[in-house]
Amino acid sequence: MNFSSKLLEDAVAEFAKLPGVGQKTALRLVLHLLNRDKEEVQQFSTAIGKLRNEIQFCQTCHNISDQKICEICASYKRDHTLICVVEDTRDVMAIENTNQYNGVYHVLGGLISPMDGIGPADLQVDSLIERLKDGSVKETIFALSATMEGDTTIFYLHKKLKQFQINISTIARGIAFGGELEYVDEITLGRSIVTRVPYENSLSS
């Protein structure tokens, strides 16, 4: 692609680094910004800069947050005896959109994937175990993608959590194998949480 401006070329190159954005889409986005008021573009730039420099991760659940403790973990209206274990923030958002869950979360930050060099030590597993030690948690729900990596992670976590006197369940598999939670419709995802089953039962299904 030939560019009439080095500034234009550099901007397109940066946008093209975003996932799912090719050069043509990147060029369209850059040209769109050029047609906006300078104030609007400055607001866009400022928002991205603040996001990267000021964003935090909740010290309790590791969800993305503006504060040291996220709004969900800080809320007295949430059921803190119930922890839903998810892969990342996108899954928290997907589950929250169902309005079917009132517990708290624990964000692992990924899934066990030996082929990608990701092991249990790379995930937020130790902090999950620490949260269970005081005995206040009554149930842990595994809400991980129905993939090989998701199943491997659930199997590993189940072995680690069996030492605690808590219910261990998994979302009902109304989600197709290989499905990512963020792409599941809200009704199906909400129903899968409400109709969750004990993890041991899911092994025989």
PDB file of C-alpha atoms in Angstrom:
ATOM      1  CA  MET A   1       0.000   0.000   0.000  1.00  0.00           C
ATOM      2  CA  ASN A   2       1.455   3.325  -1.098  1.00  0.00           C
ATOM      3  CA  PHE A   3       1.040   6.288   1.240  1.00  0.00           C
ATOM      4  CA  SER A   4       1.262   9.957   0.435  1.00  0.00           C
ATOM      5  CA  SER A   5       2.380  10.745   3.980  1.00  0.00           C
ATOM      6  CA  LYS A   6       4.806   9.099   6.389  1.00  0.00           C
ATOM      7  CA  LEU A   7       2.606  10.259   9.287  1.00  0.00           C
ATOM      8  CA  LEU A   8      -0.375   8.541   7.684  1.00  0.00           C
ATOM      9  CA  GLU A   9       1.653   5.389   7.076  1.00  0.00           C
ATOM     10  CA  ASP A  10       2.869   5.268  10.693  1.00  0.00           C
ATOM     11  CA  ALA A  11      -0.646   5.751  12.070  1.00  0.00           C
ATOM     12  CA  VAL A  12      -2.042   2.992   9.832  1.00  0.00           C
ATOM     13  CA  ALA A  13       0.764   0.679  10.886  1.00  0.00           C
ATOM     14  CA  GLU A  14      -0.126   1.186  14.571  1.00  0.00           C
ATOM     15  CA  PHE A  15      -3.852   0.565  14.036  1.00  0.00           C
ATOM     16  CA  ALA A  16      -3.047  -2.541  11.977  1.00  0.00           C
ATOM     17  CA  LYS A  17      -1.371  -4.047  15.064  1.00  0.00           C
ATOM     18  CA  LEU A  18      -4.799  -4.371  16.711  1.00  0.00           C
ATOM     19  CA  PRO A  19      -6.354  -7.868  16.585  1.00  0.00           C
ATOM     20  CA  GLY A  20      -8.624  -8.395  13.595  1.00  0.00           C
ATOM     21  CA  VAL A  21      -7.626  -5.111  11.953  1.00  0.00           C
ATOM     22  CA  GLY A  22      -5.992  -5.324   8.532  1.00  0.00           C
ATOM     23  CA  GLN A  23      -4.345  -2.473   6.646  1.00  0.00           C
ATOM     24  CA  LYS A  24      -7.504  -1.472   4.774  1.00  0.00           C
ATOM     25  CA  THR A  25      -9.550  -1.269   7.976  1.00  0.00           C
ATOM     26  CA  ALA A  26      -6.687   0.555   9.698  1.00  0.00           C
ATOM     27  CA  LEU A  27      -6.585   3.109   6.878  1.00  0.00           C
ATOM     28  CA  ARG A  28     -10.344   3.646   7.114  1.00  0.00           C
ATOM     29  CA  LEU A  29     -10.075   4.257  10.876  1.00  0.00           C
ATOM     30  CA  VAL A  30      -7.189   6.689  10.493  1.00  0.00           C
ATOM     31  CA  LEU A  31      -8.950   8.638   7.732  1.00  0.00           C
ATOM     32  CA  HIS A  32     -12.046   8.772   9.933  1.00  0.00           C
ATOM     33  CA  LEU A  33      -9.999  10.334  12.737  1.00  0.00           C
ATOM     34  CA  LEU A  34      -8.532  12.861  10.298  1.00  0.00           C
ATOM     35  CA  ASN A  35     -12.043  13.998   9.437  1.00  0.00           C
ATOM     36  CA  ARG A  36     -12.978  14.573  13.081  1.00  0.00           C
ATOM     37  CA  ASP A  37     -12.380  17.742  15.071  1.00  0.00           C
ATOM     38  CA  LYS A  38      -8.969  18.005  16.686  1.00  0.00           C
ATOM     39  CA  GLU A  39     -10.636  18.087  20.113  1.00  0.00           C
ATOM     40  CA  GLU A  40     -12.360  14.757  19.467  1.00  0.00           C
ATOM     41  CA  VAL A  41      -9.111  13.138  18.344  1.00  0.00           C
ATOM     42  CA  GLN A  42      -7.363  14.532  21.421  1.00  0.00           C
ATOM     43  CA  GLN A  43     -10.071  13.043  23.662  1.00  0.00           C
ATOM     44  CA  PHE A  44      -9.579   9.697  21.928  1.00  0.00           C
ATOM     45  CA  SER A  45      -5.825   9.856  22.422  1.00  0.00           C
ATOM     46  CA  THR A  46      -6.174  10.927  26.064  1.00  0.00           C
ATOM     47  CA  ALA A  47      -8.620   8.116  26.851  1.00  0.00           C
ATOM     48  CA  ILE A  48      -6.251   5.482  25.423  1.00  0.00           C
ATOM     49  CA  GLY A  49      -3.281   6.961  27.284  1.00  0.00           C
ATOM     50  CA  LYS A  50      -5.147   7.065  30.598  1.00  0.00           C
ATOM     51  CA  LEU A  51      -6.373   3.515  30.069  1.00  0.00           C
ATOM     52  CA  ARG A  52      -2.839   2.197  29.699  1.00  0.00           C
ATOM     53  CA  ASN A  53      -1.258   4.315  32.435  1.00  0.00           C
ATOM     54  CA  GLU A  54      -3.947   4.369  35.118  1.00  0.00           C
ATOM     55  CA  ILE A  55      -5.798   1.049  34.824  1.00  0.00           C
ATOM     56  CA  GLN A  56      -5.483  -1.308  37.778  1.00  0.00           C
ATOM     57  CA  PHE A  57      -6.264  -4.925  38.540  1.00  0.00           C
ATOM     58  CA  CYS A  58      -8.429  -5.692  41.544  1.00  0.00           C
ATOM     59  CA  GLN A  59      -6.281  -6.964  44.401  1.00  0.00           C
ATOM     60  CA  THR A  60      -8.980  -9.482  45.297  1.00  0.00           C
ATOM     61  CA  CYS A  61     -10.324 -10.932  42.045  1.00  0.00           C
ATOM     62  CA  HIS A  62      -7.847  -9.555  39.442  1.00  0.00           C
ATOM     63  CA  ASN A  63     -10.592  -8.019  37.312  1.00  0.00           C
ATOM     64  CA  ILE A  64      -9.767  -4.773  35.503  1.00  0.00           C
ATOM     65  CA  SER A  65     -10.633  -1.882  37.781  1.00  0.00           C
ATOM     66  CA  ASP A  66     -10.244   1.842  38.369  1.00  0.00           C
ATOM     67  CA  GLN A  67      -9.522   1.197  42.044  1.00  0.00           C
ATOM     68  CA  LYS A  68      -7.435  -1.255  44.087  1.00  0.00           C
ATOM     69  CA  ILE A  69     -10.636  -3.167  44.851  1.00  0.00           C
ATOM     70  CA  CYS A  70     -13.184  -3.399  42.034  1.00  0.00           C
ATOM     71  CA  GLU A  71     -16.821  -2.343  42.435  1.00  0.00           C
ATOM     72  CA  ILE A  72     -18.047  -5.944  42.448  1.00  0.00           C
ATOM     73  CA  CYS A  73     -15.721  -7.079  45.235  1.00  0.00           C
ATOM     74  CA  ALA A  74     -16.443  -3.905  47.226  1.00  0.00           C
ATOM     75  CA  SER A  75     -20.235  -4.247  46.985  1.00  0.00           C
ATOM     76  CA  TYR A  76     -22.048  -5.422  50.122  1.00  0.00           C
ATOM     77  CA  LYS A  77     -24.985  -6.384  47.878  1.00  0.00           C
ATOM     78  CA  ARG A  78     -23.015  -9.199  46.249  1.00  0.00           C
ATOM     79  CA  ASP A  79     -22.933 -12.750  47.631  1.00  0.00           C
ATOM     80  CA  HIS A  80     -19.310 -13.143  48.727  1.00  0.00           C
ATOM     81  CA  THR A  81     -19.826 -16.804  49.614  1.00  0.00           C
ATOM     82  CA  LEU A  82     -20.076 -17.570  45.881  1.00  0.00           C
ATOM     83  CA  ILE A  83     -17.062 -17.242  43.558  1.00  0.00           C
ATOM     84  CA  CYS A  84     -17.299 -17.630  39.789  1.00  0.00           C
ATOM     85  CA  VAL A  85     -13.929 -18.522  38.238  1.00  0.00           C
ATOM     86  CA  VAL A  86     -13.409 -17.108  34.740  1.00  0.00           C
ATOM     87  CA  GLU A  87     -10.606 -16.739  32.228  1.00  0.00           C
ATOM     88  CA  ASP A  88     -10.551 -12.957  31.782  1.00  0.00           C
ATOM     89  CA  THR A  89     -12.447  -9.677  32.092  1.00  0.00           C
ATOM     90  CA  ARG A  90     -14.473 -10.317  28.924  1.00  0.00           C
ATOM     91  CA  ASP A  91     -16.108 -13.281  30.682  1.00  0.00           C
ATOM     92  CA  VAL A  92     -16.976 -11.147  33.721  1.00  0.00           C
ATOM     93  CA  MET A  93     -18.678  -8.668  31.407  1.00  0.00           C
ATOM     94  CA  ALA A  94     -20.554 -11.426  29.571  1.00  0.00           C
ATOM     95  CA  ILE A  95     -21.863 -12.963  32.802  1.00  0.00           C
ATOM     96  CA  GLU A  96     -22.783  -9.582  34.299  1.00  0.00           C
ATOM     97  CA  ASN A  97     -24.856  -8.830  31.199  1.00  0.00           C
ATOM     98  CA  THR A  98     -27.058 -11.855  31.947  1.00  0.00           C
ATOM     99  CA  ASN A  99     -28.270 -10.349  35.270  1.00  0.00           C
ATOM    100  CA  GLN A 100     -28.465 -13.935  36.534  1.00  0.00           C
ATOM    101  CA  TYR A 101     -25.468 -13.953  38.873  1.00  0.00           C
ATOM    102  CA  ASN A 102     -25.001 -12.042  42.134  1.00  0.00           C
ATOM    103  CA  GLY A 103     -21.807 -13.555  43.484  1.00  0.00           C
ATOM    104  CA  VAL A 104     -18.229 -12.386  43.029  1.00  0.00           C
ATOM    105  CA  TYR A 105     -15.528 -13.443  40.575  1.00  0.00           C
ATOM    106  CA  HIS A 106     -11.976 -14.678  40.294  1.00  0.00           C
ATOM    107  CA  VAL A 107     -10.157 -13.889  37.053  1.00  0.00           C
ATOM    108  CA  LEU A 108      -7.443 -16.429  36.242  1.00  0.00           C
ATOM    109  CA  GLY A 109      -5.827 -14.364  33.514  1.00  0.00           C
ATOM    110  CA  GLY A 110      -5.711 -17.254  31.058  1.00  0.00           C
ATOM    111  CA  LEU A 111      -6.044 -21.017  30.750  1.00  0.00           C
ATOM    112  CA  ILE A 112      -3.559 -23.837  31.170  1.00  0.00           C
ATOM    113  CA  SER A 113      -2.102 -24.519  27.728  1.00  0.00           C
ATOM    114  CA  PRO A 114       1.138 -26.555  27.632  1.00  0.00           C
ATOM    115  CA  MET A 115       1.455 -26.042  23.865  1.00  0.00           C
ATOM    116  CA  ASP A 116       1.567 -22.286  24.455  1.00  0.00           C
ATOM    117  CA  GLY A 117       3.868 -22.625  27.431  1.00  0.00           C
ATOM    118  CA  ILE A 118       1.183 -21.565  29.920  1.00  0.00           C
ATOM    119  CA  GLY A 119       1.143 -23.521  33.165  1.00  0.00           C
ATOM    120  CA  PRO A 120      -0.655 -23.140  36.518  1.00  0.00           C
ATOM    121  CA  ALA A 121       2.104 -20.855  37.814  1.00  0.00           C
ATOM    122  CA  ASP A 122       1.240 -18.337  35.073  1.00  0.00           C
ATOM    123  CA  LEU A 123      -2.353 -18.040  36.302  1.00  0.00           C
ATOM    124  CA  GLN A 124      -3.962 -16.526  39.413  1.00  0.00           C
ATOM    125  CA  VAL A 125      -4.398 -19.890  41.120  1.00  0.00           C
ATOM    126  CA  ASP A 126      -2.584 -19.260  44.411  1.00  0.00           C
ATOM    127  CA  SER A 127      -4.672 -16.183  45.157  1.00  0.00           C
ATOM    128  CA  LEU A 128      -7.855 -18.203  44.533  1.00  0.00           C
ATOM    129  CA  ILE A 129      -6.739 -20.764  47.099  1.00  0.00           C
ATOM    130  CA  GLU A 130      -5.973 -17.970  49.571  1.00  0.00           C
ATOM    131  CA  ARG A 131      -9.520 -16.658  49.192  1.00  0.00           C
ATOM    132  CA  LEU A 132     -10.905 -20.021  50.260  1.00  0.00           C
ATOM    133  CA  LYS A 133      -8.797 -20.487  53.371  1.00  0.00           C
ATOM    134  CA  ASP A 134     -10.950 -18.454  55.770  1.00  0.00           C
ATOM    135  CA  GLY A 135     -13.933 -20.736  55.169  1.00  0.00           C
ATOM    136  CA  SER A 136     -16.385 -17.992  54.162  1.00  0.00           C
ATOM    137  CA  VAL A 137     -16.789 -19.236  50.578  1.00  0.00           C
ATOM    138  CA  LYS A 138     -19.494 -21.889  50.166  1.00  0.00           C
ATOM    139  CA  GLU A 139     -19.366 -22.542  46.418  1.00  0.00           C
ATOM    140  CA  THR A 140     -16.985 -22.098  43.523  1.00  0.00           C
ATOM    141  CA  ILE A 141     -18.358 -22.112  39.974  1.00  0.00           C
ATOM    142  CA  PHE A 142     -16.081 -22.893  37.065  1.00  0.00           C
ATOM    143  CA  ALA A 143     -17.229 -20.759  34.113  1.00  0.00           C
ATOM    144  CA  LEU A 144     -14.480 -21.487  31.625  1.00  0.00           C
ATOM    145  CA  SER A 145     -14.696 -22.003  27.874  1.00  0.00           C
ATOM    146  CA  ALA A 146     -15.686 -25.460  26.654  1.00  0.00           C
ATOM    147  CA  THR A 147     -12.293 -26.081  25.075  1.00  0.00           C
ATOM    148  CA  MET A 148      -9.486 -28.525  25.749  1.00  0.00           C
ATOM    149  CA  GLU A 149      -7.614 -25.775  27.605  1.00  0.00           C
ATOM    150  CA  GLY A 150     -10.701 -24.909  29.629  1.00  0.00           C
ATOM    151  CA  ASP A 151     -11.321 -28.525  30.619  1.00  0.00           C
ATOM    152  CA  THR A 152      -7.654 -29.004  31.526  1.00  0.00           C
ATOM    153  CA  THR A 153      -7.757 -25.917  33.729  1.00  0.00           C
ATOM    154  CA  ILE A 154     -10.978 -27.028  35.460  1.00  0.00           C
ATOM    155  CA  PHE A 155      -9.533 -30.499  36.128  1.00  0.00           C
ATOM    156  CA  TYR A 156      -6.407 -28.980  37.674  1.00  0.00           C
ATOM    157  CA  LEU A 157      -8.366 -26.490  39.805  1.00  0.00           C
ATOM    158  CA  HIS A 158     -10.748 -29.186  41.023  1.00  0.00           C
ATOM    159  CA  LYS A 159      -7.819 -31.195  42.383  1.00  0.00           C
ATOM    160  CA  LYS A 160      -6.468 -28.110  44.165  1.00  0.00           C
ATOM    161  CA  LEU A 161      -9.843 -27.103  45.642  1.00  0.00           C
ATOM    162  CA  LYS A 162     -10.982 -30.524  46.857  1.00  0.00           C
ATOM    163  CA  GLN A 163      -9.228 -29.889  50.193  1.00  0.00           C
ATOM    164  CA  PHE A 164     -11.829 -27.243  51.073  1.00  0.00           C
ATOM    165  CA  GLN A 165     -15.324 -27.991  52.336  1.00  0.00           C
ATOM    166  CA  ILE A 166     -17.106 -26.168  49.537  1.00  0.00           C
ATOM    167  CA  ASN A 167     -19.395 -27.020  46.649  1.00  0.00           C
ATOM    168  CA  ILE A 168     -17.557 -27.122  43.325  1.00  0.00           C
ATOM    169  CA  SER A 169     -19.756 -26.721  40.271  1.00  0.00           C
ATOM    170  CA  THR A 170     -19.474 -25.938  36.584  1.00  0.00           C
ATOM    171  CA  ILE A 171     -21.818 -24.099  34.248  1.00  0.00           C
ATOM    172  CA  ALA A 172     -24.246 -26.328  32.378  1.00  0.00           C
ATOM    173  CA  ARG A 173     -22.976 -27.273  28.956  1.00  0.00           C
ATOM    174  CA  GLY A 174     -25.581 -25.543  26.848  1.00  0.00           C
ATOM    175  CA  ILE A 175     -22.467 -24.056  25.277  1.00  0.00           C
ATOM    176  CA  ALA A 176     -20.985 -25.947  22.365  1.00  0.00           C
ATOM    177  CA  PHE A 177     -17.541 -27.521  22.725  1.00  0.00           C
ATOM    178  CA  GLY A 178     -14.957 -25.001  21.667  1.00  0.00           C
ATOM    179  CA  GLY A 179     -17.263 -22.122  22.589  1.00  0.00           C
ATOM    180  CA  GLU A 180     -15.970 -18.877  24.061  1.00  0.00           C
ATOM    181  CA  LEU A 181     -18.162 -17.347  26.772  1.00  0.00           C
ATOM    182  CA  GLU A 182     -18.032 -13.841  25.335  1.00  0.00           C
ATOM    183  CA  TYR A 183     -19.734 -15.032  22.124  1.00  0.00           C
ATOM    184  CA  VAL A 184     -22.572 -16.925  23.827  1.00  0.00           C
ATOM    185  CA  ASP A 185     -25.945 -15.179  23.881  1.00  0.00           C
ATOM    186  CA  GLU A 186     -27.016 -13.795  27.260  1.00  0.00           C
ATOM    187  CA  ILE A 187     -30.032 -16.086  27.656  1.00  0.00           C
ATOM    188  CA  THR A 188     -28.009 -19.263  27.078  1.00  0.00           C
ATOM    189  CA  LEU A 189     -25.163 -18.101  29.306  1.00  0.00           C
ATOM    190  CA  GLY A 190     -27.534 -17.006  32.060  1.00  0.00           C
ATOM    191  CA  ARG A 191     -29.377 -20.319  31.954  1.00  0.00           C
ATOM    192  CA  SER A 192     -26.081 -22.238  32.084  1.00  0.00           C
ATOM    193  CA  ILE A 193     -25.165 -20.459  35.336  1.00  0.00           C
ATOM    194  CA  VAL A 194     -28.559 -20.929  36.966  1.00  0.00           C
ATOM    195  CA  THR A 195     -28.649 -24.636  36.015  1.00  0.00           C
ATOM    196  CA  ARG A 196     -25.011 -25.284  36.982  1.00  0.00           C
ATOM    197  CA  VAL A 197     -24.165 -28.806  38.069  1.00  0.00           C
ATOM    198  CA  PRO A 198     -21.657 -30.327  40.517  1.00  0.00           C
ATOM    199  CA  TYR A 199     -18.333 -30.787  38.753  1.00  0.00           C
ATOM    200  CA  GLU A 200     -18.271 -34.537  39.430  1.00  0.00           C
ATOM    201  CA  ASN A 201     -21.619 -34.907  37.659  1.00  0.00           C
ATOM    202  CA  SER A 202     -20.274 -33.106  34.589  1.00  0.00           C
ATOM    203  CA  LEU A 203     -17.576 -35.742  34.192  1.00  0.00           C
ATOM    204  CA  SER A 204     -20.136 -38.443  33.520  1.00  0.00           C
ATOM    205  CA  SER A 205     -22.293 -36.358  31.167  1.00  0.00           C
TER     206      SER A 205
END
